[in-house]
mmCIF file of C-alpha atoms in Angstrom:
data_model
loop_
_atom_site.group_PDB
_atom_site.id
_atom_site.type_symbol
_atom_site.label_atom_id
_atom_site.label_comp_id
_atom_site.label_asym_id
_atom_site.label_seq_id
_atom_site.Cartn_x
_atom_site.Cartn_y
_atom_site.Cartn_z
ATOM 1 C CA MET A 62 0.000 0.000 0.000
ATOM 2 C CA THR A 63 1.226 3.494 -0.829
ATOM 3 C CA GLU A 64 1.994 5.629 2.213
ATOM 4 C CA PRO A 65 -0.055 8.809 2.537
ATOM 5 C CA ARG A 66 1.735 12.045 1.842
ATOM 6 C CA GLU A 67 1.066 15.151 3.903
ATOM 7 C CA VAL A 68 0.236 18.086 1.644
ATOM 8 C CA GLU A 69 0.262 21.654 2.850
ATOM 9 C CA GLU A 70 -0.219 24.517 0.448
ATOM 10 C CA SER A 71 -0.116 28.100 1.650
ATOM 11 C CA THR A 72 -3.076 29.130 -0.521
ATOM 12 C CA ARG A 73 -5.315 26.509 1.067
ATOM 13 C CA PRO A 74 -6.814 26.888 4.558
ATOM 14 C CA THR A 75 -6.292 23.295 5.594
ATOM 15 C CA ALA A 76 -3.764 20.521 5.395
ATOM 16 C CA VAL A 77 -5.060 17.345 3.829
ATOM 17 C CA ARG A 78 -3.839 13.846 3.264
ATOM 18 C CA TRP A 79 -4.465 12.114 -0.022
ATOM 19 C CA TRP A 80 -3.964 8.592 -1.225
ATOM 20 C CA PRO A 81 -4.378 6.854 -4.529
ATOM 21 C CA PRO A 82 -8.109 6.257 -5.095
ATOM 22 C CA PRO A 83 -9.386 4.140 -2.204
ATOM 23 C CA VAL A 84 -10.846 0.692 -2.263
ATOM 24 C CA GLY A 85 -13.498 0.620 0.417
ATOM 25 C CA ARG A 86 -13.893 2.458 3.678
ATOM 26 C CA GLU A 87 -10.548 1.414 5.122
ATOM 27 C CA HIS A 88 -8.740 3.798 2.746
ATOM 28 C CA PRO A 89 -9.700 7.429 3.394
ATOM 29 C CA LEU A 90 -9.213 9.792 0.481
ATOM 30 C CA VAL A 91 -9.049 13.134 2.288
ATOM 31 C CA LYS A 92 -8.656 14.230 5.900
ATOM 32 C CA THR A 93 -9.243 17.841 6.861
ATOM 33 C CA ALA A 94 -7.508 19.755 9.635
ATOM 34 C CA SER A 95 -10.526 19.489 11.950
ATOM 35 C CA GLY A 96 -10.700 15.722 11.530
ATOM 36 C CA LEU A 97 -13.365 15.264 8.859
ATOM 37 C CA ILE A 98 -12.490 12.176 6.860
ATOM 38 C CA GLY A 99 -13.542 11.773 3.224
ATOM 39 C CA TYR A 100 -14.280 8.397 1.681
ATOM 40 C CA ALA A 101 -15.184 7.540 -1.877
ATOM 41 C CA VAL A 102 -18.933 7.174 -2.279
ATOM 42 C CA ASP A 103 -19.835 3.546 -2.861
ATOM 43 C CA PRO A 104 -22.978 3.360 -5.039
ATOM 44 C CA ASN A 105 -23.559 -0.161 -3.698
ATOM 45 C CA ASN A 106 -23.538 1.058 -0.094
ATOM 46 C CA SER A 107 -27.190 1.587 0.772
ATOM 47 C CA ALA A 108 -26.278 3.809 3.736
ATOM 48 C CA HIS A 109 -24.368 6.184 1.421
ATOM 49 C CA MET A 110 -27.227 6.286 -1.080
ATOM 50 C CA GLU A 111 -29.905 6.813 1.567
ATOM 51 C CA THR A 112 -27.912 9.590 3.257
ATOM 52 C CA LEU A 113 -27.369 11.371 -0.057
ATOM 53 C CA THR A 114 -31.028 10.893 -1.031
ATOM 54 C CA ALA A 115 -32.167 12.562 2.196
ATOM 55 C CA TRP A 116 -29.773 15.469 1.698
ATOM 56 C CA PHE A 117 -30.644 15.967 -1.995
ATOM 57 C CA ASN A 118 -34.376 15.889 -1.180
ATOM 58 C CA ASN A 119 -34.000 18.425 1.638
ATOM 59 C CA ASP A 120 -35.441 21.620 0.133
ATOM 60 C CA SER A 121 -32.917 23.889 1.843
ATOM 61 C CA LEU A 122 -29.966 21.810 0.544
ATOM 62 C CA GLY A 123 -31.001 20.078 -2.644
ATOM 63 C CA LYS A 124 -32.001 23.263 -4.430
ATOM 64 C CA TRP A 125 -28.325 24.169 -4.678
ATOM 65 C CA MET A 126 -27.480 20.829 -6.296
ATOM 66 C CA ASP A 127 -30.074 21.320 -9.055
ATOM 67 C CA GLU A 128 -29.931 23.767 -11.933
ATOM 68 C CA ALA A 129 -29.366 27.249 -10.543
ATOM 69 C CA GLY A 130 -32.612 29.113 -10.063
ATOM 70 C CA ASP A 131 -34.859 26.090 -10.539
ATOM 71 C CA ASP A 132 -38.403 26.587 -9.316
ATOM 72 C CA GLN A 133 -38.706 24.454 -6.167
ATOM 73 C CA GLU A 134 -41.973 22.976 -7.434
ATOM 74 C CA ASP A 135 -40.133 21.564 -10.445
ATOM 75 C CA ARG A 136 -37.307 19.994 -8.447
ATOM 76 C CA PRO A 137 -36.817 16.299 -9.088
ATOM 77 C CA GLU A 138 -37.510 13.786 -6.338
ATOM 78 C CA TYR A 139 -34.288 11.901 -5.748
ATOM 79 C CA THR A 140 -34.236 8.190 -4.962
ATOM 80 C CA ALA A 141 -31.415 5.965 -3.770
ATOM 81 C CA GLU A 142 -31.772 3.919 -6.967
ATOM 82 C CA GLY A 143 -31.640 7.069 -9.114
ATOM 83 C CA LEU A 144 -28.518 8.362 -7.397
ATOM 84 C CA LYS A 145 -26.889 4.944 -7.706
ATOM 85 C CA ALA A 146 -27.623 4.974 -11.444
ATOM 86 C CA SER A 147 -26.234 8.495 -11.688
ATOM 87 C CA PHE A 148 -23.008 7.515 -9.949
ATOM 88 C CA THR A 149 -22.534 4.304 -11.916
ATOM 89 C CA THR A 150 -24.028 5.026 -15.344
ATOM 90 C CA ASP A 151 -24.636 8.697 -16.104
ATOM 91 C CA TYR A 152 -21.064 9.671 -15.303
ATOM 92 C CA LYS A 153 -19.463 6.552 -16.743
ATOM 93 C CA ASP A 154 -17.835 8.506 -19.581
ATOM 94 C CA ASP A 155 -17.113 11.505 -17.362
ATOM 95 C CA GLU A 156 -13.349 11.478 -16.848
ATOM 96 C CA GLY A 157 -12.078 12.134 -13.378
ATOM 97 C CA GLU A 158 -15.334 11.715 -11.520
ATOM 98 C CA LEU A 159 -14.771 11.600 -7.803
ATOM 99 C CA TYR A 160 -17.393 11.641 -5.072
ATOM 100 C CA ILE A 161 -16.575 11.900 -1.409
ATOM 101 C CA ILE A 162 -18.750 11.553 1.643
ATOM 102 C CA TYR A 163 -17.265 13.210 4.716
ATOM 103 C CA GLU A 164 -17.595 11.716 8.169
ATOM 104 C CA ASP A 165 -16.800 13.066 11.609
ATOM 105 C CA SER A 166 -14.642 11.183 14.122
ATOM 106 C CA GLN A 167 -17.664 9.084 15.133
ATOM 107 C CA GLY A 168 -18.234 7.856 11.564
ATOM 108 C CA LYS A 169 -21.350 9.987 11.054
ATOM 109 C CA PRO A 170 -21.777 11.345 7.499
ATOM 110 C CA VAL A 171 -21.777 15.148 7.542
ATOM 111 C CA GLY A 172 -21.182 16.261 3.943
ATOM 112 C CA PHE A 173 -20.564 15.469 0.323
ATOM 113 C CA ALA A 174 -18.203 16.708 -2.391
ATOM 114 C CA ALA A 175 -17.757 15.907 -6.064
ATOM 115 C CA LEU A 176 -15.175 16.449 -8.797
ATOM 116 C CA TYR A 177 -16.645 15.692 -12.179
ATOM 117 C CA GLY A 178 -16.577 16.620 -15.845
ATOM 118 C CA PHE A 179 -12.809 16.424 -15.561
ATOM 119 C CA LYS A 180 -11.015 16.828 -18.868
ATOM 120 C CA LYS A 181 -7.619 15.164 -18.656
ATOM 121 C CA THR A 182 -6.175 16.894 -21.709
ATOM 122 C CA ALA A 183 -7.190 20.374 -20.501
ATOM 123 C CA ARG A 184 -6.770 19.398 -16.818
ATOM 124 C CA TRP A 185 -9.915 21.145 -15.578
ATOM 125 C CA GLY A 186 -13.196 20.075 -14.053
ATOM 126 C CA GLU A 187 -16.108 21.134 -11.892
ATOM 127 C CA ILE A 188 -16.641 20.715 -8.166
ATOM 128 C CA SER A 189 -19.693 20.802 -5.961
ATOM 129 C CA PHE A 190 -20.251 20.183 -2.270
ATOM 130 C CA MET A 191 -22.791 20.276 0.520
ATOM 131 C CA ILE A 192 -22.718 20.073 4.279
ATOM 132 C CA GLY A 193 -25.704 17.808 4.755
ATOM 133 C CA ASP A 194 -25.937 17.527 8.518
ATOM 134 C CA ASP A 195 -27.703 20.537 10.110
ATOM 135 C CA GLY A 196 -25.458 20.398 13.169
ATOM 136 C CA TYR A 197 -22.337 20.957 11.076
ATOM 137 C CA ARG A 198 -23.483 23.911 8.954
ATOM 138 C CA GLY A 199 -22.242 27.398 9.723
ATOM 139 C CA LYS A 200 -19.023 26.174 11.346
ATOM 140 C CA GLY A 201 -16.590 26.659 8.465
ATOM 141 C CA LEU A 202 -16.579 23.020 7.362
ATOM 142 C CA GLY A 203 -17.625 23.972 3.833
ATOM 143 C CA LYS A 204 -14.330 25.831 3.496
ATOM 144 C CA GLU A 205 -12.467 22.728 4.643
ATOM 145 C CA VAL A 206 -14.374 20.441 2.295
ATOM 146 C CA VAL A 207 -13.727 22.758 -0.673
ATOM 147 C CA GLY A 208 -10.061 23.008 0.369
ATOM 148 C CA GLY A 209 -9.813 19.230 0.576
ATOM 149 C CA ILE A 210 -11.388 18.550 -2.805
ATOM 150 C CA CYS A 211 -9.259 21.301 -4.392
ATOM 151 C CA ALA A 212 -6.051 19.960 -2.883
ATOM 152 C CA TYR A 213 -6.923 16.481 -4.110
ATOM 153 C CA ALA A 214 -7.730 17.793 -7.608
ATOM 154 C CA PHE A 215 -4.645 20.025 -7.889
ATOM 155 C CA LEU A 216 -2.032 18.041 -5.977
ATOM 156 C CA GLY A 217 -3.341 14.482 -6.287
ATOM 157 C CA PRO A 218 -3.542 12.187 -9.283
ATOM 158 C CA TYR A 219 -5.638 14.590 -11.427
ATOM 159 C CA GLN A 220 -3.011 17.362 -11.412
ATOM 160 C CA ALA A 221 -5.751 19.875 -12.293
ATOM 161 C CA GLN A 222 -4.824 23.316 -13.520
ATOM 162 C CA SER A 223 -8.291 24.819 -13.182
ATOM 163 C CA LEU A 224 -11.539 24.076 -11.370
ATOM 164 C CA TRP A 225 -14.896 25.794 -11.551
ATOM 165 C CA ALA A 226 -18.120 25.743 -9.593
ATOM 166 C CA THR A 227 -21.526 27.362 -10.004
ATOM 167 C CA VAL A 228 -22.765 29.480 -7.115
ATOM 168 C CA VAL A 229 -25.823 31.698 -7.522
ATOM 169 C CA LYS A 230 -24.557 35.138 -6.505
ATOM 170 C CA GLY A 231 -26.540 36.665 -3.676
ATOM 171 C CA MET A 232 -28.417 33.435 -2.958
ATOM 172 C CA ASN A 233 -25.920 30.983 -1.484
ATOM 173 C CA GLU A 234 -23.483 33.179 0.409
ATOM 174 C CA PRO A 235 -21.979 30.363 2.559
ATOM 175 C CA SER A 236 -20.995 28.440 -0.578
ATOM 176 C CA ARG A 237 -19.620 31.570 -2.238
ATOM 177 C CA LYS A 238 -17.491 32.314 0.851
ATOM 178 C CA SER A 239 -16.184 28.741 0.906
ATOM 179 C CA MET A 240 -15.133 29.054 -2.731
ATOM 180 C CA MET A 241 -13.589 32.518 -2.375
ATOM 181 C CA THR A 242 -11.583 31.456 0.695
ATOM 182 C CA ASN A 243 -10.089 28.681 -1.435
ATOM 183 C CA GLY A 244 -8.951 30.974 -4.241
ATOM 184 C CA PHE A 245 -11.928 30.869 -6.584
ATOM 185 C CA GLN A 246 -12.679 34.092 -8.470
ATOM 186 C CA GLU A 247 -16.084 35.380 -9.500
ATOM 187 C CA VAL A 248 -16.714 35.362 -13.221
ATOM 188 C CA GLY A 249 -19.766 37.016 -14.737
#
C-alpha cells in the first residue's frame, strides 16, 4: 500500500492527506484539519445512497445541487436507486469523476463533495459540495471540504490546472465564501 503524503499549500486553509483512489472504507481519500475524513462514495452502499437521497431531497440543501434558479416545485424527487444509477451510469464517460462523503470522528456522514466533468487533456473540471448535517453547517466546514477537494484535484492524481463551480450570486453566500476562501474568483 502506498503511504499517505502530507500536503500543505499556503493558498489553502487546511492541510489534507491524499492517497491513490481508495478501495473501500478502510482507505480514506481526504482528511481535513478538523478531523473530517472523506471516503469515496460507494454506489452499492445503501447507507451512502440513503444519506445522499435525504440530503438531496432536503429543500434547503437540494435546491443548490439542481440547476441554478430552478423553481422548487419543479425539483426532481431523488431516490437511492436514481442516485446509484447516476453515480454508476450517467457519469461513466465523465473522466475524473470523484465523489466523497465526509464523516466526523464518530463515523457519522456530515457532507458530500464531487469532482466531475474532468477533462484530462485540458486538466480542468467542476466541483460541488454540501454540508448535509444541520449540526455541522455554519461552522466553516464547507471551506475545509472545498479546500480538501481542491487539494486532491490540484495536488493528487488529477493534477488539475483549473476548477470551476456554479454558485448563484446573492443566494448561497456560505458556498460563495467557501469558494472565495479557497482561491476561486467570480466570473460574470
